[in-house]
Amino acid sequence: MTTGVLVMAYGTPRDLSEVEAYYTDIRRGRPPSPDQLEELTSRYRAIGGHSPLLAITTAQAEGIGSRLDNVAVYIGQKHAPPRIEDAVAKMKTDGIDHAVGLVLAPHFSSMSVGDYENRVVAAAGDCGWTGAFTMIPSWHLEPGYLAFLTRAVHTARDELPEAARDGSIVLFTAHSLPERILRSGDPYPDQLRETAEAVASRAGIATWETAWQSAGRTTDPWIGPDILEVLPRLKKEGAPAVVVCPCGFVADHLEVLYDVDIEARKLADQLELPLARTPSPNDDPGFIDALAAVVKRALPA
Ligand code: FEC
């Protein structure tokens, strides 16, 4: 049997000239207004004009591949090339009989992981790939991922001023989604809480909360509370400092490097609330071991 793993990620524009096409894709083909485009472009400019996401996704996929015997690795992105559809077509050409689908996001939502799965199924139908497909729905309690985050919480906490460490609050965050996902019993918020609880217990952290970040600029209500509302409340309640652990993401990219490192930090500075952010998993060897273990369990015997 010829086996493959399809590693899927959000995707990023490779440079500023691709931001418009990328944003149009995210908006399902509706081009952004000039103001919307300028606003997003200015966020990419603020992180140096380029997101490291594709390079990190590639390193993660190669790391997973190097830990598996006789398994071909494909990268499929949601909003930029190489796209999920291209990867599925390549799996057909390569004669893959069985593929495992892994999304580089730990928590399941019908609007995130579910959407990636739908794209694979539709692409298979379109190109006529008839191999078996096993989708990994979530891996938010994978021991190696929790171990990475546990170390990361300690690393970030140690960056806080010594006097502010005791009593500091850890905020575990993930990308917000429109509230309508909750009506169909989506497990996304529960899974975020389960990751947070598991890491807090391993790290010996008594004071922690979950919060949401990076909500879209749409008129729909999005799941809250948003990190930008939580920081002022924590200050008011007398928290001496905050550790932000964006555990819904596994790489440095716009939503971490801008939304946490620039936007949330600016607010924390205004509030005079010390803030440290946990390092991202990226290509940490122990973290990649964890992803490879998740894939191995899903491979056909
Ligand atoms: O570094 C980069 O260039 C890419 C950063 C990036 C990641 C990411 C991950 C997730 N998103 C999720 C949901 C939504 C929903 C919308 C939405 C919109 C945007 C926009 C940008 C963007 N997202 Fe994203 N997301 C990243 C970037 N995202 C840019 C458009 C401007 C803005 O709103 O800021 C709203 C549109 C829609 O309805 O589709 C919803 C989720 C994740 C985490 C899971 C995953 O990685 O797939 C969920 C990284």
XYZ file of N, CA and C and ligand atoms in Angstrom, residues 10-13 22-23 26 28 40 43-44 51 53 105 111-112 116 175 177 188 216-217 222 249 253-255, ligand 1:
130
model
N -3.101 26.994 7.416
C -3.928 28.130 6.983
C -3.408 28.784 5.706
N -2.078 28.929 5.627
C -1.504 29.612 4.459
C -1.302 31.090 4.724
N -0.408 31.683 3.939
C -0.020 33.080 4.154
C 0.407 33.686 2.819
N 0.275 35.000 2.644
C 0.853 35.605 1.443
C 2.379 35.536 1.538
N -4.750 36.901 -1.285
C -4.933 36.079 -0.070
C -6.196 36.497 0.671
N -6.365 37.796 0.853
C -7.523 38.318 1.593
C -8.812 37.997 0.822
N -9.681 34.439 1.513
C -10.271 34.284 2.855
C -11.725 34.743 2.829
N -13.763 34.394 0.589
C -14.491 33.529 -0.367
C -14.733 34.221 -1.710
N -5.032 45.457 6.534
C -4.344 44.156 6.663
C -2.876 44.287 6.232
N -0.728 45.560 8.871
C -0.378 44.583 9.914
C 0.813 43.727 9.458
N 0.815 43.319 8.163
C 1.984 42.556 7.675
C 3.241 43.419 7.711
N 5.135 37.088 6.718
C 4.852 36.150 7.820
C 5.723 34.909 7.650
N 4.978 32.011 8.393
C 4.139 30.812 8.515
C 4.475 29.713 7.501
N -3.434 22.651 13.650
C -4.226 23.404 14.631
C -4.813 22.344 15.561
N -15.819 24.890 11.722
C -15.404 25.992 10.844
C -13.904 26.017 10.570
N -13.140 25.216 11.309
C -11.697 25.177 11.012
C -11.339 23.796 10.476
N -11.329 22.125 6.540
C -10.196 21.509 5.841
C -10.630 20.139 5.304
N -7.893 31.255 18.283
C -8.573 32.140 17.331
C -10.066 32.118 17.618
N -14.064 32.435 16.783
C -14.885 32.048 15.629
C -16.266 32.643 15.833
N -15.213 23.251 20.087
C -14.037 24.139 20.068
C -13.740 24.794 21.439
N -12.633 38.083 13.611
C -12.728 38.700 12.293
C -13.456 40.033 12.364
N -13.188 40.830 11.348
C -13.818 42.161 11.306
C -15.137 42.054 10.552
N -18.770 37.281 17.613
C -17.697 36.280 17.696
C -17.574 35.807 19.141
N -2.610 28.057 18.356
C -1.729 28.163 17.185
C -0.438 27.395 17.471
N 3.176 33.582 13.450
C 2.542 34.132 12.245
C 1.814 35.399 12.657
N 1.072 35.961 11.702
C 0.452 37.272 11.924
C -0.367 37.335 13.222
N -1.162 36.287 13.492
C -2.077 36.335 14.634
C -1.342 36.297 15.976
O 0.667 34.683 9.132
C -0.229 34.670 8.274
O -0.063 35.275 7.208
C -1.517 33.940 8.442
C -2.070 34.115 9.824
C -3.425 33.477 10.079
C -3.645 32.294 10.732
C -5.055 32.125 10.890
C -5.635 31.072 11.539
C -6.979 30.893 11.751
N -7.971 31.682 11.242
C -9.167 31.184 11.649
C -10.418 31.690 11.337
C -10.662 32.821 10.602
C -11.968 33.313 10.250
C -11.795 34.483 9.541
C -10.386 34.706 9.444
C -9.790 35.781 8.798
C -8.432 36.001 8.694
C -7.800 37.132 8.033
C -6.437 36.967 8.132
C -6.202 35.735 8.837
N -7.431 35.164 9.158
Fe -7.712 33.395 10.109
N -5.685 33.204 10.312
C -4.719 34.036 9.808
C -4.946 35.216 9.121
N -9.724 33.686 10.089
C -5.348 37.877 7.610
C -8.565 38.275 7.331
C -8.464 39.571 8.063
C -8.858 39.484 9.494
O -10.038 39.211 9.773
O -7.932 39.617 10.315
C -12.900 35.397 8.949
C -13.129 35.095 7.521
C -13.888 33.816 7.332
O -15.063 33.787 7.683
O -13.258 32.826 6.851
C -13.290 32.636 10.618
C -8.921 30.012 12.491
C -7.578 29.843 12.560
C -6.795 28.772 13.374
C -6.927 27.429 12.739
C -6.089 27.293 11.493
O -4.884 27.629 11.533
O -6.652 26.874 10.492
C -9.978 29.173 13.187
C -2.600 31.323 11.207
